[in-house]
């Protein structure tokens, strides 16, 4: 297991000033405006009990690289959620395609003008809903894991995940925005997957948001390495801790922010190639599955609705209470991670970041940009045919 023993290269925290927050989001720390949400039949009043809203989080099993199939699946499930009364709907991180450790996901990179965002806008307007999820998107020559939040009036808000998780480094670069969005629904915070367990995410949102829209794409240890299965002595403990971390992340995030959290997950199994060394094509076959659960939790971290990944695709429904942003608690954790991660999990994170990050510069960026161009041309042709 030599590849787990490489050095630890922590990412420096991204820091945001008050002036930066105000200039980029129009929201100052502690600022809150009461409003009536047209069409919801509810009034949002400062200091009151808040506004109750029917919400849904969607658990998907996508086909790798098959954007058209995955968008069709997403549309079907969003419509089903809306028919059941949901007004706020969360799709998973990478709802256009799961990100496996091979070249197939590059086919899912989309241009700035793409049919995935167009679909979300159309559904938001037609169904009178707020909806969000993330996808690989090209922007000014780089590729980002972009969370898109769309309002019924077509207003679009985005957040780029700050640090790619392990082999995701081969597919995109991190962003620098704070993930705080001023919407007609209130102030929304967007975060995906391991952003929920990083202290810098909590610090940039704490006391500023009323609800968190999140998605996840959280895998586990390999099931096909002889002697190193999820039930083995070495990786078994890591697998259990990893699953618990994934399942607990939404509740812990909600407790620290003091707001409801919607978390939408992938489910199912997948395979790829595990990169051993940076700059070399040395790999091992890697078969695994998604862990955790699609959940809706309240501002105290209580789980209102949940669907475990081993239950397959489905929709979680719950009624949430949106209130004004809670006051900052004044506590700032100096650690990089919110929880204390096991040594082996930190080594796994470090090794995969180190081994896969060079792929983006070497070929990943160009492969993604080429796919974005093909997908844009296909979209243009489809529009002409219509």
Short mmCIF file of C-alpha atoms in Angstrom, two decimals:
data_model
loop_
_atom_site.label_atom_id
_atom_site.label_comp_id
_atom_site.label_asym_id
_atom_site.label_seq_id
_atom_site.Cartn_x
_atom_site.Cartn_y
_atom_site.Cartn_z
CA UNK A 1 0.00 0.00 0.00
CA UNK A 2 2.87 2.37 -0.75
CA UNK A 3 0.61 4.80 -2.58
CA UNK A 4 -1.23 5.64 0.65
CA UNK A 5 1.97 6.81 2.34
CA UNK A 6 2.80 9.93 0.34
CA UNK A 7 3.26 13.27 2.09
CA UNK A 8 0.40 15.49 3.18
CA UNK A 9 -0.04 18.62 1.11
CA UNK A 10 -2.96 20.56 2.66
CA UNK A 11 -4.78 23.19 0.62
CA UNK A 12 -4.64 26.69 2.13
CA UNK A 13 -8.05 28.02 3.22
CA UNK A 14 -9.76 30.41 0.84
CA UNK A 15 -10.46 33.68 2.66
CA UNK A 16 -13.16 36.20 1.80
CA UNK A 17 -13.35 39.75 3.14
CA UNK A 18 -16.60 41.53 4.10
CA UNK A 19 -16.04 43.89 1.18
CA UNK A 20 -15.68 40.91 -1.21
CA UNK A 21 -18.91 39.38 0.12
CA UNK A 22 -20.88 42.59 -0.37
CA UNK A 23 -19.48 43.27 -3.84
CA UNK A 24 -20.06 39.76 -5.18
CA UNK A 25 -23.32 38.72 -3.50
CA UNK A 26 -25.02 41.95 -2.47
CA UNK A 27 -25.40 40.44 1.00
CA UNK A 28 -23.62 41.80 4.06
CA UNK A 29 -23.04 39.60 7.07
CA UNK A 30 -26.12 39.75 9.24
CA UNK A 31 -28.25 41.41 6.53
CA UNK A 32 -31.80 40.10 6.14
CA UNK A 33 -34.85 41.37 4.32
CA UNK A 34 -38.41 40.17 4.98
CA UNK A 35 -40.42 39.38 1.89
CA UNK A 36 -43.65 37.83 0.70
CA UNK A 37 -43.06 34.91 -1.64
CA UNK A 38 -45.64 35.20 -4.39
CA UNK A 39 -47.45 31.95 -5.11
CA UNK A 40 -46.35 30.16 -1.93
CA UNK A 41 -49.31 31.36 0.10
CA UNK A 42 -46.99 32.27 2.98
CA UNK A 43 -45.54 35.43 4.44
CA UNK A 44 -41.96 35.50 5.66
CA UNK A 45 -41.82 37.72 8.76
CA UNK A 46 -38.75 38.75 10.75
CA UNK A 47 -38.70 37.29 14.23
CA UNK A 48 -41.66 35.00 13.53
CA UNK A 49 -41.86 31.27 13.13
CA UNK A 50 -40.59 31.44 9.57
CA UNK A 51 -42.05 30.02 6.39
CA UNK A 52 -42.85 26.37 5.86
CA UNK A 53 -42.01 24.98 2.45
CA UNK A 54 -42.39 21.54 0.86
CA UNK A 55 -39.00 20.31 -0.31
CA UNK A 56 -37.61 17.28 -2.14
CA UNK A 57 -34.16 15.78 -2.67
CA UNK A 58 -33.62 13.40 -5.57
CA UNK A 59 -31.38 10.32 -5.52
CA UNK A 60 -30.19 9.33 -9.00
CA UNK A 61 -28.36 6.43 -10.62
CA UNK A 62 -26.78 7.97 -13.71
CA UNK A 63 -25.08 6.53 -16.78
CA UNK A 64 -21.48 7.69 -17.02
CA UNK A 65 -20.99 10.17 -19.86
CA UNK A 66 -24.58 9.88 -21.13
CA UNK A 67 -25.91 13.41 -20.59
CA UNK A 68 -29.09 12.96 -22.63
CA UNK A 69 -30.16 9.89 -20.67
CA UNK A 70 -29.36 11.51 -17.33
CA UNK A 71 -31.24 14.71 -18.15
CA UNK A 72 -34.26 12.66 -19.17
CA UNK A 73 -34.07 10.82 -15.86
CA UNK A 74 -33.67 14.08 -13.92
CA UNK A 75 -36.66 15.67 -15.66
CA UNK A 76 -38.87 12.68 -14.92
CA UNK A 77 -37.94 12.68 -11.23
CA UNK A 78 -38.26 16.46 -10.87
CA UNK A 79 -41.75 16.35 -12.36
CA UNK A 80 -42.69 13.53 -10.00
CA UNK A 81 -41.40 15.53 -7.02
CA UNK A 82 -43.32 18.63 -8.12
CA UNK A 83 -46.54 16.63 -8.59
CA UNK A 84 -46.18 15.56 -4.97
CA UNK A 85 -46.08 19.20 -3.90
CA UNK A 86 -42.38 20.01 -3.71
CA UNK A 87 -41.51 23.67 -4.35
CA UNK A 88 -37.77 23.40 -3.61
CA UNK A 89 -35.94 20.50 -5.28
CA UNK A 90 -32.31 19.36 -4.99
CA UNK A 91 -30.54 17.28 -7.63
CA UNK A 92 -27.20 15.55 -6.91
CA UNK A 93 -23.71 16.82 -7.48
CA UNK A 94 -22.82 15.90 -11.11
CA UNK A 95 -26.45 15.13 -11.96
CA UNK A 96 -25.47 15.08 -15.66
CA UNK A 97 -23.06 12.16 -15.12
CA UNK A 98 -21.25 10.38 -12.33
CA UNK A 99 -17.49 11.05 -12.28
CA UNK A 100 -15.60 7.76 -12.52
CA UNK A 101 -11.78 7.44 -12.56
CA UNK A 102 -11.46 7.00 -16.33
CA UNK A 103 -12.06 9.06 -19.47
CA UNK A 104 -15.82 8.54 -19.86
CA UNK A 105 -16.93 11.55 -17.74
CA UNK A 106 -15.20 14.03 -20.08
CA UNK A 107 -18.10 13.46 -22.48
CA UNK A 108 -20.38 15.15 -19.92
CA UNK A 109 -18.58 18.52 -19.90
CA UNK A 110 -20.98 21.20 -21.14
CA UNK A 111 -20.49 24.70 -22.51
CA UNK A 112 -21.69 27.88 -20.82
CA UNK A 113 -24.90 27.66 -22.89
CA UNK A 114 -26.15 24.11 -22.45
CA UNK A 115 -29.24 21.96 -22.41
CA UNK A 116 -28.86 21.01 -18.73
CA UNK A 117 -29.25 24.59 -17.50
CA UNK A 118 -31.95 25.19 -20.10
CA UNK A 119 -33.83 22.19 -18.71
CA UNK A 120 -33.62 23.52 -15.15
CA UNK A 121 -34.86 26.94 -16.27
CA UNK A 122 -37.76 25.41 -18.16
CA UNK A 123 -38.76 23.18 -15.25
CA UNK A 124 -38.44 26.01 -12.72
CA UNK A 125 -40.69 28.26 -14.78
CA UNK A 126 -43.24 25.64 -15.82
CA UNK A 127 -43.56 23.97 -12.41
CA UNK A 128 -43.05 27.15 -10.35
CA UNK A 129 -40.19 25.65 -8.35
CA UNK A 130 -36.70 26.44 -7.14
CA UNK A 131 -34.20 23.80 -8.25
CA UNK A 132 -30.47 23.16 -7.99
CA UNK A 133 -27.75 20.65 -8.87
CA UNK A 134 -24.16 20.59 -10.13
CA UNK A 135 -22.54 19.72 -13.45
CA UNK A 136 -19.20 19.95 -15.24
CA UNK A 137 -19.25 23.23 -17.15
CA UNK A 138 -16.72 25.10 -19.27
CA UNK A 139 -16.17 28.78 -18.55
CA UNK A 140 -13.49 30.93 -20.21
CA UNK A 141 -11.28 27.98 -21.07
CA UNK A 142 -11.47 26.16 -17.74
CA UNK A 143 -13.83 23.49 -16.42
CA UNK A 144 -15.67 23.81 -13.10
CA UNK A 145 -17.92 21.69 -10.94
CA UNK A 146 -20.69 24.29 -11.05
CA UNK A 147 -23.72 24.21 -8.78
CA UNK A 148 -26.64 25.87 -10.57
CA UNK A 149 -29.62 27.21 -8.62
CA UNK A 150 -32.59 28.36 -10.70
CA UNK A 151 -35.65 30.34 -9.62
CA UNK A 152 -39.14 30.27 -11.19
CA UNK A 153 -38.47 33.69 -12.73
CA UNK A 154 -35.42 32.21 -14.59
CA UNK A 155 -32.90 33.95 -12.33
CA UNK A 156 -29.74 31.87 -12.28
CA UNK A 157 -27.23 31.61 -9.42
CA UNK A 158 -24.02 29.57 -9.49
CA UNK A 159 -21.33 28.27 -7.16
CA UNK A 160 -18.09 26.56 -8.23
CA UNK A 161 -16.85 23.89 -5.83
CA UNK A 162 -13.70 25.16 -4.16
CA UNK A 163 -11.47 22.04 -4.12
CA UNK A 164 -11.89 18.92 -6.29
CA UNK A 165 -12.14 15.69 -4.32
CA UNK A 166 -9.40 13.17 -5.12
CA UNK A 167 -9.72 11.86 -8.71
CA UNK A 168 -12.10 14.71 -9.53
CA UNK A 169 -8.89 16.74 -9.96
CA UNK A 170 -8.52 15.17 -13.41
CA UNK A 171 -11.77 16.80 -14.57
CA UNK A 172 -12.01 20.36 -13.25
CA UNK A 173 -10.40 23.16 -11.24
CA UNK A 174 -11.64 24.78 -8.06
CA UNK A 175 -13.55 28.04 -7.83
CA UNK A 176 -13.27 31.01 -5.46
CA UNK A 177 -16.84 32.26 -4.90
CA UNK A 178 -18.47 31.96 -1.48
CA UNK A 179 -21.59 30.04 -2.51
CA UNK A 180 -24.00 32.59 -0.98
CA UNK A 181 -26.93 33.46 -3.25
CA UNK A 182 -29.59 36.14 -2.78
CA UNK A 183 -32.86 34.74 -4.16
CA UNK A 184 -36.58 35.46 -3.91
CA UNK A 185 -36.79 32.44 -1.61
CA UNK A 186 -34.22 33.95 0.76
CA UNK A 187 -30.45 33.69 1.09
CA UNK A 188 -29.36 30.28 -0.20
CA UNK A 189 -26.01 28.65 0.48
CA UNK A 190 -24.68 26.12 -2.05
CA UNK A 191 -22.07 23.46 -1.25
CA UNK A 192 -21.28 20.01 -2.60
CA UNK A 193 -19.89 16.80 -1.15
CA UNK A 194 -16.67 17.31 0.84
CA UNK A 195 -17.27 21.07 1.03
CA UNK A 196 -19.71 20.19 3.82
CA UNK A 197 -16.89 18.88 6.02
CA UNK A 198 -14.41 21.73 5.45
CA UNK A 199 -14.21 24.54 7.98
CA UNK A 200 -13.81 27.25 5.34
CA UNK A 201 -17.26 26.38 3.94
CA UNK A 202 -18.86 26.87 7.33
CA UNK A 203 -17.03 30.16 7.90
CA UNK A 204 -18.10 31.71 4.61
CA UNK A 205 -21.78 30.84 5.13
CA UNK A 206 -22.31 30.98 8.89
CA UNK A 207 -24.80 33.67 9.85
CA UNK A 208 -25.46 34.62 6.23
CA UNK A 209 -27.76 31.96 4.75
CA UNK A 210 -31.29 30.71 5.45
CA UNK A 211 -31.07 27.34 3.74
CA UNK A 212 -28.33 25.15 2.25
CA UNK A 213 -28.69 23.36 -1.09
CA UNK A 214 -26.17 20.54 -1.33
CA UNK A 215 -25.42 17.48 -3.43
CA UNK A 216 -23.03 14.60 -3.05
CA UNK A 217 -21.15 11.96 -5.07
CA UNK A 218 -19.45 10.09 -2.22
CA UNK A 219 -17.81 6.76 -2.99
CA UNK A 220 -16.08 4.22 -0.77
CA UNK A 221 -13.09 1.85 -0.76
CA UNK A 222 -12.59 -0.74 -3.53
CA UNK A 223 -14.46 -4.03 -3.45
CA UNK A 224 -12.17 -5.82 -5.93
CA UNK A 225 -8.72 -5.60 -4.30
CA UNK A 226 -7.77 -9.05 -2.91
CA UNK A 227 -7.42 -8.90 0.86
CA UNK A 228 -8.42 -5.21 0.94
CA UNK A 229 -12.21 -5.32 0.63
CA UNK A 230 -14.60 -3.16 2.69
CA UNK A 231 -14.73 -6.08 5.13
CA UNK A 232 -10.94 -6.43 5.47
CA UNK A 233 -9.05 -5.46 8.62
CA UNK A 234 -7.18 -2.56 6.97
CA UNK A 235 -9.90 -0.96 4.84
CA UNK A 236 -12.94 -2.18 6.76
CA UNK A 237 -12.58 0.42 9.49
CA UNK A 238 -11.97 3.12 6.89
CA UNK A 239 -15.06 2.04 4.92
CA UNK A 240 -17.27 2.22 8.02
CA UNK A 241 -15.93 5.62 9.05
CA UNK A 242 -16.28 6.93 5.50
CA UNK A 243 -19.93 5.84 5.31
CA UNK A 244 -20.71 7.37 8.70
CA UNK A 245 -19.00 10.61 7.69
CA UNK A 246 -21.09 10.81 4.53
CA UNK A 247 -24.36 10.07 6.34
CA UNK A 248 -23.67 12.54 9.14
CA UNK A 249 -22.35 15.41 6.99
CA UNK A 250 -25.73 17.08 6.25
CA UNK A 251 -26.80 17.05 9.91
CA UNK A 252 -23.47 18.38 11.15
CA UNK A 253 -23.50 21.06 8.45
CA UNK A 254 -27.04 22.09 9.46
CA UNK A 255 -26.07 22.33 13.13
CA UNK A 256 -23.11 24.59 12.37
CA UNK A 257 -25.09 26.87 10.07
CA UNK A 258 -28.36 26.71 11.99
CA UNK A 259 -30.39 26.25 8.77
CA UNK A 260 -32.18 23.42 6.93
CA UNK A 261 -30.08 21.37 4.49
CA UNK A 262 -31.17 19.50 1.36
CA UNK A 263 -28.68 16.84 0.25
CA UNK A 264 -29.16 14.86 -2.99
CA UNK A 265 -26.94 11.85 -3.71
CA UNK A 266 -25.97 9.39 -6.41
CA UNK A 267 -26.49 5.67 -5.85
CA UNK A 268 -25.27 2.46 -7.43
CA UNK A 269 -21.97 0.81 -8.31
CA UNK A 270 -19.24 1.88 -10.74
CA UNK A 271 -15.74 0.94 -11.87
CA UNK A 272 -12.67 2.71 -13.18
CA UNK A 273 -8.87 2.85 -12.89
CA UNK A 274 -7.17 3.96 -9.67
CA UNK A 275 -4.12 6.13 -10.45
CA UNK A 276 -1.07 5.17 -8.37
CA UNK A 277 1.57 7.74 -9.34
CA UNK A 278 1.49 11.29 -10.67
CA UNK A 279 2.57 11.57 -14.30
CA UNK A 280 2.53 7.83 -14.94
CA UNK A 281 -0.13 5.55 -16.39
CA UNK A 282 0.24 3.05 -13.56
CA UNK A 283 -3.27 2.13 -12.42
CA UNK A 284 -5.28 -0.56 -10.68
CA UNK A 285 -8.86 -1.60 -11.49
CA UNK A 286 -11.19 0.00 -8.94
CA UNK A 287 -14.76 -1.17 -8.35
CA UNK A 288 -16.81 0.57 -5.71
CA UNK A 289 -20.20 2.07 -4.89
CA UNK A 290 -21.75 5.27 -3.56
CA UNK A 291 -22.37 5.61 0.18
CA UNK A 292 -24.37 7.90 2.42
CA UNK A 293 -27.93 8.99 1.90
CA UNK A 294 -30.14 11.55 0.24
CA UNK A 295 -31.51 13.60 3.11
CA UNK A 296 -33.49 16.62 4.21
CA UNK A 297 -32.58 17.88 7.68
CA UNK A 298 -33.88 20.75 9.78
CA UNK A 299 -31.93 23.65 11.27
CA UNK A 300 -31.09 21.58 14.36
CA UNK A 301 -29.68 18.72 12.31
CA UNK A 302 -32.68 16.42 12.78
CA UNK A 303 -33.26 14.17 9.76
CA UNK A 304 -36.74 14.86 8.37
CA UNK A 305 -36.47 12.42 5.47
CA UNK A 306 -33.78 10.05 4.22
CA UNK A 307 -33.09 7.48 1.52
CA UNK A 308 -29.92 5.40 1.84
CA UNK A 309 -27.84 4.84 -1.28
CA UNK A 310 -28.40 1.07 -1.09
CA UNK A 311 -32.15 1.71 -1.50
CA UNK A 312 -31.63 2.82 -5.10
CA UNK A 313 -33.05 5.83 -6.95
CA UNK A 314 -35.91 7.72 -5.37
CA UNK A 315 -37.21 10.97 -3.93
CA UNK A 316 -37.12 12.22 -0.35
CA UNK A 317 -39.86 14.64 0.72
CA UNK A 318 -40.11 16.83 3.81
CA UNK A 319 -41.47 20.18 4.96
CA UNK A 320 -38.77 22.62 6.02
CA UNK A 321 -38.97 25.87 7.95
CA UNK A 322 -37.06 28.82 6.48
CA UNK A 323 -36.22 31.54 8.97
CA UNK A 324 -33.96 34.58 9.03
CA UNK A 325 -30.21 33.79 9.21
CA UNK A 326 -29.14 32.82 12.73
CA UNK A 327 -26.63 35.02 14.52
CA UNK A 328 -22.96 34.06 14.23
CA UNK A 329 -21.81 32.06 17.22
CA UNK A 330 -18.41 33.73 17.16
CA UNK A 331 -16.57 30.39 17.15
CA UNK A 332 -14.04 29.73 14.42
CA UNK A 333 -12.35 26.38 14.10
CA UNK A 334 -8.76 26.66 12.90
CA UNK A 335 -8.72 23.13 11.49
CA UNK A 336 -8.95 22.43 7.76
CA UNK A 337 -11.52 19.66 8.27
CA UNK A 338 -14.56 20.05 10.51
CA UNK A 339 -14.40 16.44 11.79
CA UNK A 340 -11.14 14.72 12.69
CA UNK A 341 -10.46 12.46 9.73
CA UNK A 342 -8.62 9.17 10.28
CA UNK A 343 -4.97 9.10 9.23
CA UNK A 344 -5.61 6.66 6.37
CA UNK A 345 -8.47 8.76 4.99
CA UNK A 346 -6.21 11.83 4.92
CA UNK A 347 -3.51 9.81 3.13
CA UNK A 348 -6.09 8.56 0.60
CA UNK A 349 -7.19 12.17 -0.03
CA UNK A 350 -3.60 13.39 -0.38
CA UNK A 351 -2.47 10.54 -2.62
CA UNK A 352 -5.34 10.83 -5.08
CA UNK A 353 -5.08 14.63 -5.24
CA UNK A 354 -1.36 14.30 -5.97
CA UNK A 355 -1.72 11.46 -8.49
CA UNK A 356 -4.64 12.84 -10.52
CA UNK A 357 -4.21 16.61 -10.53
CA UNK A 358 -1.56 16.56 -13.33
CA UNK A 359 -4.04 14.76 -15.61
CA UNK A 360 -6.15 17.90 -15.96
CA UNK A 361 -3.25 19.97 -17.29
CA UNK A 362 -1.88 17.15 -19.44
CA UNK A 363 -5.06 16.09 -21.23
CA UNK A 364 -8.18 16.45 -19.08
CA UNK A 365 -8.79 20.12 -19.76
CA UNK A 366 -8.49 19.70 -23.53
CA UNK A 367 -10.67 16.59 -23.56
CA UNK A 368 -13.32 18.40 -21.54
CA UNK A 369 -13.24 21.51 -23.71
CA UNK A 370 -13.52 19.38 -26.85
CA UNK A 371 -16.55 17.60 -25.39
CA UNK A 372 -18.13 20.93 -24.43
CA UNK A 373 -17.74 22.11 -28.02
CA UNK A 374 -19.30 18.91 -29.39
CA UNK A 375 -22.19 19.16 -26.95
CA UNK A 376 -22.75 22.82 -27.88
CA UNK A 377 -22.79 22.01 -31.60
CA UNK A 378 -25.25 19.19 -30.95
CA UNK A 379 -27.46 21.57 -28.98
CA UNK A 380 -27.33 24.10 -31.81
CA UNK A 381 -28.25 21.45 -34.37
CA UNK A 382 -31.10 20.17 -32.20
CA UNK A 383 -32.46 23.72 -31.93
CA UNK A 384 -32.29 24.12 -35.71
CA UNK A 385 -34.11 20.82 -36.20
CA UNK A 386 -36.86 21.99 -33.85
#
